[in-house]
Coordinates of C-alpha atoms and ligand atoms in Angstrom, one line a residue:
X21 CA 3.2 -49.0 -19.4
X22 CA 4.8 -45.7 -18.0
X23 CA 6.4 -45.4 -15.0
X24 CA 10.3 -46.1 -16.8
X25 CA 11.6 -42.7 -16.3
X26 CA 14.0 -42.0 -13.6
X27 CA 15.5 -38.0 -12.7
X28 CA 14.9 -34.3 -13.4
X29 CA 17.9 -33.3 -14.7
X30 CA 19.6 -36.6 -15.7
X31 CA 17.1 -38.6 -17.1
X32 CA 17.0 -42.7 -17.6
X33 CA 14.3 -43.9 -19.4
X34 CA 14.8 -47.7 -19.2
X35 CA 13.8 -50.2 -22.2
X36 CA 13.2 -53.7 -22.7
X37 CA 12.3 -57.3 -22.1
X38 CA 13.6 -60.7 -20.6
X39 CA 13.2 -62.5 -24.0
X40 CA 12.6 -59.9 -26.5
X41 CA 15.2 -58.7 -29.0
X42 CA 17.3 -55.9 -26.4
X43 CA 17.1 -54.4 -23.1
X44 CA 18.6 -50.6 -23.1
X45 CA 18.3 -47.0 -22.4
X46 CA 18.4 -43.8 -23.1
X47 CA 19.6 -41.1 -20.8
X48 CA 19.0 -37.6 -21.5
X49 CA 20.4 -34.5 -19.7
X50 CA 24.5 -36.0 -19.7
X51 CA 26.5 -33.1 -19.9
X52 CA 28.9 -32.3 -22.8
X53 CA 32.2 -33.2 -22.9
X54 CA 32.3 -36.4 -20.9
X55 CA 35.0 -38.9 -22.1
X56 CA 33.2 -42.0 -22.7
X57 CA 33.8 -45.3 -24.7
X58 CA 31.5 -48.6 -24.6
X59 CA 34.3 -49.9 -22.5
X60 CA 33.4 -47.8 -19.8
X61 CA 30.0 -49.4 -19.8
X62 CA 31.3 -52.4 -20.6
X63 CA 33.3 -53.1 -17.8
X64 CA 29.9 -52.3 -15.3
X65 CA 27.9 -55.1 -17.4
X66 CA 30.6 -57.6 -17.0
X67 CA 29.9 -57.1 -13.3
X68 CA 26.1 -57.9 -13.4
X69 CA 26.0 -60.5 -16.1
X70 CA 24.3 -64.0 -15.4
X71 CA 26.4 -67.7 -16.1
X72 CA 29.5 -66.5 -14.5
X73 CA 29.7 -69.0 -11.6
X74 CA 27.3 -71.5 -9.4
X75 CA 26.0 -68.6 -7.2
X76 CA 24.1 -67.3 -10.6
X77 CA 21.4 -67.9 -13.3
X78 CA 23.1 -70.2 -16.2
X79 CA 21.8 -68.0 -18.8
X80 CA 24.5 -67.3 -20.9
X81 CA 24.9 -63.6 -22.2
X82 CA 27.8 -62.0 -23.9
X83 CA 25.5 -58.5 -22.9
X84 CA 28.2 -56.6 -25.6
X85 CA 27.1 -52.8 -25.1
X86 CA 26.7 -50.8 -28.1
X87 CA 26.6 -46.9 -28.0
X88 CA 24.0 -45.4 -30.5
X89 CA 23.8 -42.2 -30.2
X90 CA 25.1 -39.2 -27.7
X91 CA 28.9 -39.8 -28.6
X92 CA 31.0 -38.0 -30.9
X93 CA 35.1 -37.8 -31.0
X94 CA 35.1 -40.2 -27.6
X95 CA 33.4 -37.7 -25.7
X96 CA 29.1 -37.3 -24.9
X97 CA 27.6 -34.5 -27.1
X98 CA 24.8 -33.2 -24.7
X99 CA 22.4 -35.5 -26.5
X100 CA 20.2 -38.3 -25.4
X101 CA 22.8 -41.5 -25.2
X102 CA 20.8 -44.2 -26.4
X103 CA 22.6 -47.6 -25.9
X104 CA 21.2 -51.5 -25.9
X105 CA 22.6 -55.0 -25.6
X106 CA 20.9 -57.9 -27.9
X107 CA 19.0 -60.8 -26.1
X108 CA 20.9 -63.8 -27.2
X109 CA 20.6 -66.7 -24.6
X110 CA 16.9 -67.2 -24.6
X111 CA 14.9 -70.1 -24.1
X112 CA 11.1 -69.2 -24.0
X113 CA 10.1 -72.9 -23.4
X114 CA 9.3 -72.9 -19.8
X115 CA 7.3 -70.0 -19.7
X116 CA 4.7 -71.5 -21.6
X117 CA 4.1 -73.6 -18.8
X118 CA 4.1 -70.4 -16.4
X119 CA 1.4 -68.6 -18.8
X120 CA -1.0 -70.6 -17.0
X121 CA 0.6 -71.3 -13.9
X122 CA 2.1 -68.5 -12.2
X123 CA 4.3 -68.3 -10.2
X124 CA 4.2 -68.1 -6.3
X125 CA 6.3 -64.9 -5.4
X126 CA 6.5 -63.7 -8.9
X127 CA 4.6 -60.8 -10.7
X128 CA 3.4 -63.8 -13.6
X129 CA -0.7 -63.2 -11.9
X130 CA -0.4 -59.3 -11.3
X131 CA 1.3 -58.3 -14.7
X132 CA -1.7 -60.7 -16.6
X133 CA -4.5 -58.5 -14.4
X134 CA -2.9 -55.5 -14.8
X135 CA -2.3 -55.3 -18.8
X136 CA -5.3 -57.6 -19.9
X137 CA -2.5 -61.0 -20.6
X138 CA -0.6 -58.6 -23.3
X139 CA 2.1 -58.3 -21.2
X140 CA 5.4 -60.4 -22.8
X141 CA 5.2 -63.2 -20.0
X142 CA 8.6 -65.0 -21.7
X143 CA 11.3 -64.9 -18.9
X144 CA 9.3 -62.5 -16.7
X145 CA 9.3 -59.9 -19.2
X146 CA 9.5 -56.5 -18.2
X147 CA 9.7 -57.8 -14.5
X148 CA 12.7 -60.0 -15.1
X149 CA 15.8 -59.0 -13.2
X150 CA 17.1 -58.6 -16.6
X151 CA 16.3 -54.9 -17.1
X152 CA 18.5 -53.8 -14.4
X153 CA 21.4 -53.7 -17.5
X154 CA 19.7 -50.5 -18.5
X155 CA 19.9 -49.4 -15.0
X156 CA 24.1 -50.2 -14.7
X157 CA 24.2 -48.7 -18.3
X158 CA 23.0 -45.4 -16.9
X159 CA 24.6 -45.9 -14.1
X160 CA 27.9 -46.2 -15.5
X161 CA 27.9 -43.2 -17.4
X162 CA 26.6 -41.5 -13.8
X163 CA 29.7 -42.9 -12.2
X164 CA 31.6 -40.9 -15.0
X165 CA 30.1 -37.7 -14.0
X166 CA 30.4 -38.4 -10.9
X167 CA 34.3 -39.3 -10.9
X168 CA 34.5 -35.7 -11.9
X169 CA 33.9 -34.6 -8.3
X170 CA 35.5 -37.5 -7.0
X171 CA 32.8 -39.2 -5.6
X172 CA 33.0 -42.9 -5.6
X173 CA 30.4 -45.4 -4.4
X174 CA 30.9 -49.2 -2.9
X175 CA 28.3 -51.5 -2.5
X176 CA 29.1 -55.3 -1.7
X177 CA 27.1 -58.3 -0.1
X178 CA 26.7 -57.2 3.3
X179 CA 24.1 -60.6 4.3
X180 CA 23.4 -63.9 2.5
X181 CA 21.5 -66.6 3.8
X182 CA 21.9 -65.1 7.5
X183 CA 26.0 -65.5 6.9
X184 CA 26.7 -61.3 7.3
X185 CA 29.9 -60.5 6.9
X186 CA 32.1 -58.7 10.2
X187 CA 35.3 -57.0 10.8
X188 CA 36.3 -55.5 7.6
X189 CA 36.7 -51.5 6.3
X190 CA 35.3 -50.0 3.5
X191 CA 39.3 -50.2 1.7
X192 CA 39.1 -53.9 1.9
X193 CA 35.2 -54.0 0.6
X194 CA 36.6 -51.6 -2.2
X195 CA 40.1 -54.0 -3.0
X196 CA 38.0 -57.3 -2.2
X197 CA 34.5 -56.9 -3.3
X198 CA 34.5 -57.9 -6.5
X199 CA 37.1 -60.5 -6.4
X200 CA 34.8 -63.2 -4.8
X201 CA 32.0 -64.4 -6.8
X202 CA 29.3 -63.3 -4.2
X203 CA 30.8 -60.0 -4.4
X204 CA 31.6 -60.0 -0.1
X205 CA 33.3 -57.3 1.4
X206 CA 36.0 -60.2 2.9
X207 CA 36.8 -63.6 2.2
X208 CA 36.2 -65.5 5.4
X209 CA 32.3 -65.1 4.8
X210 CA 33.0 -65.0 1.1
X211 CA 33.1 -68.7 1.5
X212 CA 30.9 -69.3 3.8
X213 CA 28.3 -67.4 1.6
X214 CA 29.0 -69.7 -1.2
X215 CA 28.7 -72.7 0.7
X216 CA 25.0 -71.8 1.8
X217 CA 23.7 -71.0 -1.7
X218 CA 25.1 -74.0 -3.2
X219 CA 23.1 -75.5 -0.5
X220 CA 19.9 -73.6 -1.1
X221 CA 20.7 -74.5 -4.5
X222 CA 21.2 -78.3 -3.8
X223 CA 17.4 -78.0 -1.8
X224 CA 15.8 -76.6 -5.3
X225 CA 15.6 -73.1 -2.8
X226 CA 16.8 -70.0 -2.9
X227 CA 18.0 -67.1 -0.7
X228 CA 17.8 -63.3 0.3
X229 CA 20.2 -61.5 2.0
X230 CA 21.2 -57.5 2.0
X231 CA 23.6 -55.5 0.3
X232 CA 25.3 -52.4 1.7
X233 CA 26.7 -49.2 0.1
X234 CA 28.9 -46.2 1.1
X235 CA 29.4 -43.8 -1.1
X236 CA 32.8 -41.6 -0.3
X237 CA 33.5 -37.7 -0.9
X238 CA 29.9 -36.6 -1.4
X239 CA 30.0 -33.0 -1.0
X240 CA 27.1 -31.8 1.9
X241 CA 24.1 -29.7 0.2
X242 CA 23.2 -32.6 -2.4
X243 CA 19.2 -33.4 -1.8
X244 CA 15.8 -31.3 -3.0
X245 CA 13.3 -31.5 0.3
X246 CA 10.8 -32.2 0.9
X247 CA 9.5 -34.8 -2.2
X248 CA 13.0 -34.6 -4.2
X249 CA 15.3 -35.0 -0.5
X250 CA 18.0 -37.4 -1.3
X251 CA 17.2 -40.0 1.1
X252 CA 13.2 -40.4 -0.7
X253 CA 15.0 -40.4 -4.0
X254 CA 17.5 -43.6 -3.4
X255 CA 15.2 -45.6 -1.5
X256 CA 12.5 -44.6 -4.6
X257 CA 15.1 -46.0 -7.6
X258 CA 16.5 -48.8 -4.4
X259 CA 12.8 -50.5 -4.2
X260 CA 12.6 -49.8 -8.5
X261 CA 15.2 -52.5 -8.2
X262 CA 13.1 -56.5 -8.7
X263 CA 13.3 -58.3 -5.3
X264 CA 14.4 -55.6 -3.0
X265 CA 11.8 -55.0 0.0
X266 CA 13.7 -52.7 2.0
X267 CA 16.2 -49.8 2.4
X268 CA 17.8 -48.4 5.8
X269 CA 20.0 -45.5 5.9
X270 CA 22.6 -45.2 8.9
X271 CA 21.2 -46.4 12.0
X272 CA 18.5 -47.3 10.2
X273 CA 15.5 -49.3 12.0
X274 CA 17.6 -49.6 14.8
X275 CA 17.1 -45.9 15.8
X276 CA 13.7 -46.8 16.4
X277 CA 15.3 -48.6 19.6
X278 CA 18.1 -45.9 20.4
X279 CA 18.0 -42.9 22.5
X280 CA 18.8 -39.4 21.3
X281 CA 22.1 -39.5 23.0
X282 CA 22.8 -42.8 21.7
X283 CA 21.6 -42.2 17.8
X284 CA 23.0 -38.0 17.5
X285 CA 26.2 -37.9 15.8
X286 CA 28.2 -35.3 17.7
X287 CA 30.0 -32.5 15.6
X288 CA 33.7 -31.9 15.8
X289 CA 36.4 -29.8 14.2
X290 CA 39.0 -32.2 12.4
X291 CA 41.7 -30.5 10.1
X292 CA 39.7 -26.9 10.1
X293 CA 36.6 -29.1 8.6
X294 CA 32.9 -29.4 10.5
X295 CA 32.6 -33.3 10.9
X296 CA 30.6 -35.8 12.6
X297 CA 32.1 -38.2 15.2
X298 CA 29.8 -41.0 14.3
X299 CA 27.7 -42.1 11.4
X300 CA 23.9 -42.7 12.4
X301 CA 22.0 -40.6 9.9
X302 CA 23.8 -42.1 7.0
X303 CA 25.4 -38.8 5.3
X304 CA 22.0 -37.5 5.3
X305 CA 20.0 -34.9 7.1
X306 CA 17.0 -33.3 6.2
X307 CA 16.7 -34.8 2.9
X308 CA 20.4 -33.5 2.5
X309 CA 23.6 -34.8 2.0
X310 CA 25.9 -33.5 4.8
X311 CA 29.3 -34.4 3.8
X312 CA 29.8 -37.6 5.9
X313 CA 30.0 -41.2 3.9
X314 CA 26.0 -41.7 2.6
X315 CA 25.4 -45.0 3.9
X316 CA 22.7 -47.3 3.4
X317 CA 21.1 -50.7 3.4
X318 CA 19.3 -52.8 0.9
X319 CA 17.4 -56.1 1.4
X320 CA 16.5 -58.2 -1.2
X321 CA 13.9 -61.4 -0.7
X322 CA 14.7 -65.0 -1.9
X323 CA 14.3 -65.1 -5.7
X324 CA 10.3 -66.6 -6.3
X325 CA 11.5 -69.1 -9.2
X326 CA 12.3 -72.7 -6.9
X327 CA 12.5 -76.2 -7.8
X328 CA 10.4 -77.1 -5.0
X329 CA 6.7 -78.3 -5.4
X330 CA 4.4 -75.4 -4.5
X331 CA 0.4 -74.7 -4.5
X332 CA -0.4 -72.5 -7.2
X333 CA -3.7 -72.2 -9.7
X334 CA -4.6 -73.3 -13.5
X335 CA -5.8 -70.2 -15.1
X336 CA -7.5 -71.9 -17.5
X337 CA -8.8 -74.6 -15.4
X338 CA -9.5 -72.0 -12.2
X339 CA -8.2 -74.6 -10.0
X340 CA -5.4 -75.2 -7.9
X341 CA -2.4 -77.0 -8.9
X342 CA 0.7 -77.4 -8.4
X343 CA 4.1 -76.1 -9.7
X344 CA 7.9 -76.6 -10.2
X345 CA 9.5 -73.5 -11.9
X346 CA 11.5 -74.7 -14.5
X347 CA 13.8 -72.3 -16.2
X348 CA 17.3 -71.4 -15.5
X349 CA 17.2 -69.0 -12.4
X350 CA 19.6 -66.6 -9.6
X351 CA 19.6 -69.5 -6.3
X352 CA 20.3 -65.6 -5.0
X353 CA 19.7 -62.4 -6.3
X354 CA 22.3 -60.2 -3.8
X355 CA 25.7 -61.0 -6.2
X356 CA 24.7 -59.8 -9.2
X357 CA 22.6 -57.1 -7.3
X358 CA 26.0 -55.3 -6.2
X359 CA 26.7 -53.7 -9.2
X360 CA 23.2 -52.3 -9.8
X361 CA 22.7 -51.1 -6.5
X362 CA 26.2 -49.4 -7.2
X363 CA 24.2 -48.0 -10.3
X364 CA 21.0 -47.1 -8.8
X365 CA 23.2 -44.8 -6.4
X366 CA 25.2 -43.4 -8.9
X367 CA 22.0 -42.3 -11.0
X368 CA 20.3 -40.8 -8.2
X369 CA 23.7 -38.9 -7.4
X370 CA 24.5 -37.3 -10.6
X371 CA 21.5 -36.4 -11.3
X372 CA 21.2 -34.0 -7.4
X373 CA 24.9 -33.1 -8.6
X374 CA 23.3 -31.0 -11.6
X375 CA 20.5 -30.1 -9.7
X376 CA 23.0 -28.5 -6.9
X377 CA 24.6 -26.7 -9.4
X378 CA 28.1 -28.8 -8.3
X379 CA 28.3 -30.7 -12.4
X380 CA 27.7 -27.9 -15.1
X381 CA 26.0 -28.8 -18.2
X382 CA 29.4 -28.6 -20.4
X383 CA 33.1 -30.1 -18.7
X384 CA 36.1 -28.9 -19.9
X385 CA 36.9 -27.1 -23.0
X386 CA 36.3 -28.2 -26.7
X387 CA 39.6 -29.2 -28.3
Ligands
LIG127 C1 19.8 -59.2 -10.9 C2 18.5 -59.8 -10.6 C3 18.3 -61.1 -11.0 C4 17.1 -61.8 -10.7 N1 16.9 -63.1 -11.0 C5 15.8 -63.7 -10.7 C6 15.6 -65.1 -11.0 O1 16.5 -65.8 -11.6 N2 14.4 -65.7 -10.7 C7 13.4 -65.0 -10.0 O2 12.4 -65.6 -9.7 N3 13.6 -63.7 -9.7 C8 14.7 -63.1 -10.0 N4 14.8 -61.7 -9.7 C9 13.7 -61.0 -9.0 C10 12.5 -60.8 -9.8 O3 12.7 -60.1 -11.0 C11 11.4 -60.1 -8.9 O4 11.3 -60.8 -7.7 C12 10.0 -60.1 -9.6 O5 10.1 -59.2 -10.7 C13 8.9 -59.6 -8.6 O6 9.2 -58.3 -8.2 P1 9.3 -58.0 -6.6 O7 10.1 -59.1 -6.0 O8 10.1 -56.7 -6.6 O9 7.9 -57.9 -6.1 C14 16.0 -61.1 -10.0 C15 16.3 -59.7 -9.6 C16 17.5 -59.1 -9.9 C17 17.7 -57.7 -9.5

């Protein structure tokens, strides 16, 4: 299987399965001289973990990070960073069931065409939503780097089950988003969010829904057109992400229905500084980052594994059949997707940042 290598100059290779014995990564190109401990990484895993309330999968895992290599003295080396978490919580049982029957939705039928029925079907395997942990591991260390510059990047559940959340700012998404278990950017839809996945979850169903992110003090000139412009890169590593089947930047697809006057953002002169007086490209142009907040849009599709009877066929049979996915599942993926579209960004970020020229391949001075 290729295709798990992510950035030019910082580098996330990505590792593992659902069931097998870790998930992990190793990023290469981290500059030297980066303070970092495990509980740096720790505290973005905490975020993403499943069996922390009703809205998510009951799989229960401790995901404890350990750092392997790239660290010395507190501080990255200039060496790959290889670091894993051990699969603990796993219980294989229902996918034997699956390994006939896949699932509606799921990538069970295309990954058993694709690699001959090698593939490791057990909890999805490499398509589970599992190995996004190597993508918050990276992106952790990304968010690090990026600190540096003082770039800082909020993503929170912008739309679940049609509930979308109104009237609030980007300060109270940043105080409030991860104080609500479906990580809202305010509490008034906080609970109403809650109360429709519960439902879904009542029904045996499941929901979609569509996470925004902002991302605050990116300096303009960050981007590599045409192929490597910033806005192809993050919606590249944004649809890399399982269940996500769109991205919109700024005004997004409703420019498609604007007029130029109506979708330009206007330039101004505010404290000496070149500025735009609204937001509709997102904080990019041309593939480049122009100094205003980047903001975009990510929608992610109702999780495929429902307890709801559904036509499916009997590989071994070649007939059709039926299925309920048993298993422990996300009623909703968008929750537990904050963090690792938080991630996602952050990669994409620091890794333009060295491109740039604006992070330099050693920080600071040895002590
Ligand atoms: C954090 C996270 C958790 C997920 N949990 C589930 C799940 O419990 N059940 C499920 O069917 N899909 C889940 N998914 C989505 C599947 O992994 C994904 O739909 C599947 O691999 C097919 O890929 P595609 O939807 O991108 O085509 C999850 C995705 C993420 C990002």
């Amino acid at each position: 299987m290729t295709g798990n290598i992510v950035g030019e100059r910082f580098v996330l290779v990505s590792f593992g399965e659902s069931h097998g014995k870790c998930v992990g990564c190793v990023i290469d190109g981290c500059p030297a001289g980066l303070e970092l401990s495990e509980s740096d990484v720790q505290k973005e895993l905490d975020l993403r973990k499943p069996g922390q309330s009703i809205v998510a999968s009951q799989r229960r895992e401790e995901d404890r990070v350990e750092i392997m290599s790239g660290v010395f003295n507190g501080y990255t080396t200039g060496s790959p960073i290889m670091m894993l978490v051990l699969n603990a919580d796993k219980d294989s049982r229902p996918y034997e069931l699956l390994k006939n029957k896949p699932r509606p939705g799921h990538a069970d039928l295309v990954a058993l065409q694709k690699y001959g029925g090698f593939n490791d079907y057990r909890g999805g395997g490499r398509f589970s939503g599992r190995i996004t942990v190597s993508y918050v591991m990276g992106g952790a260390v990304a968010k690090k780097l990026l600190s540096t510059l003082g770039i800082e990047i909020i993503a929170y559940s912008l739309e679940i089950g049609g509930v979308r959340a109104s009237n609030f700012s980007v300060e109270m998404a940043r105080e409030n988003r991860y104080c609500n278990e479906v990580r809202a950017p305010e509490q008034k839809a906080a609970e109403e969010m809650k109360r429709k996945i519960v439902q879904a979850r009542g029904e045996g169903d499941s929901l979609g829904g569509i996470v925004e992110c902002v991302v605050l003090n990116c300096p303009a000139g960050l981007g590599e057109p045409v192929f490597d412009s910033l806005d192809s890169d993050l919606a590249k590593i944004a649809l890399s992400i399982p269940a996500v089947k769109g991205i919109e930047f700024g005004s997004g697809f409703g420019a498609a229905r604007m007029k130029g006057s109506e979708n330009n953002d206007e330039y101004s002169i505010e404290g000496g500084k070149i500025v735009c007086k609204t937001n509709n490209s997102g904080g990019i142009l041309g593939g480049i980052s122009n100094g205003m907040p980047i903001l975009f849009r990510v929608a992610f599709k109702p999780p495929a594994s429902i307890a709801k009877r559904q036509q499916t066929v009997d590989l071994e049979k070649h007939e059709e059949t039926e299925i309920i996915v048993p298993g422990r599942h996300d009623p909703t993926v968008v929750p537990r997707a904050v963090p690792v579209v938080e991630a996602v960004t952050a990669l994409v970020l620091a890794d333009h940042a060295i491109r740039s020229g604006f992070i330099p391949p050693v920080l600071g001075v040895r002590r």
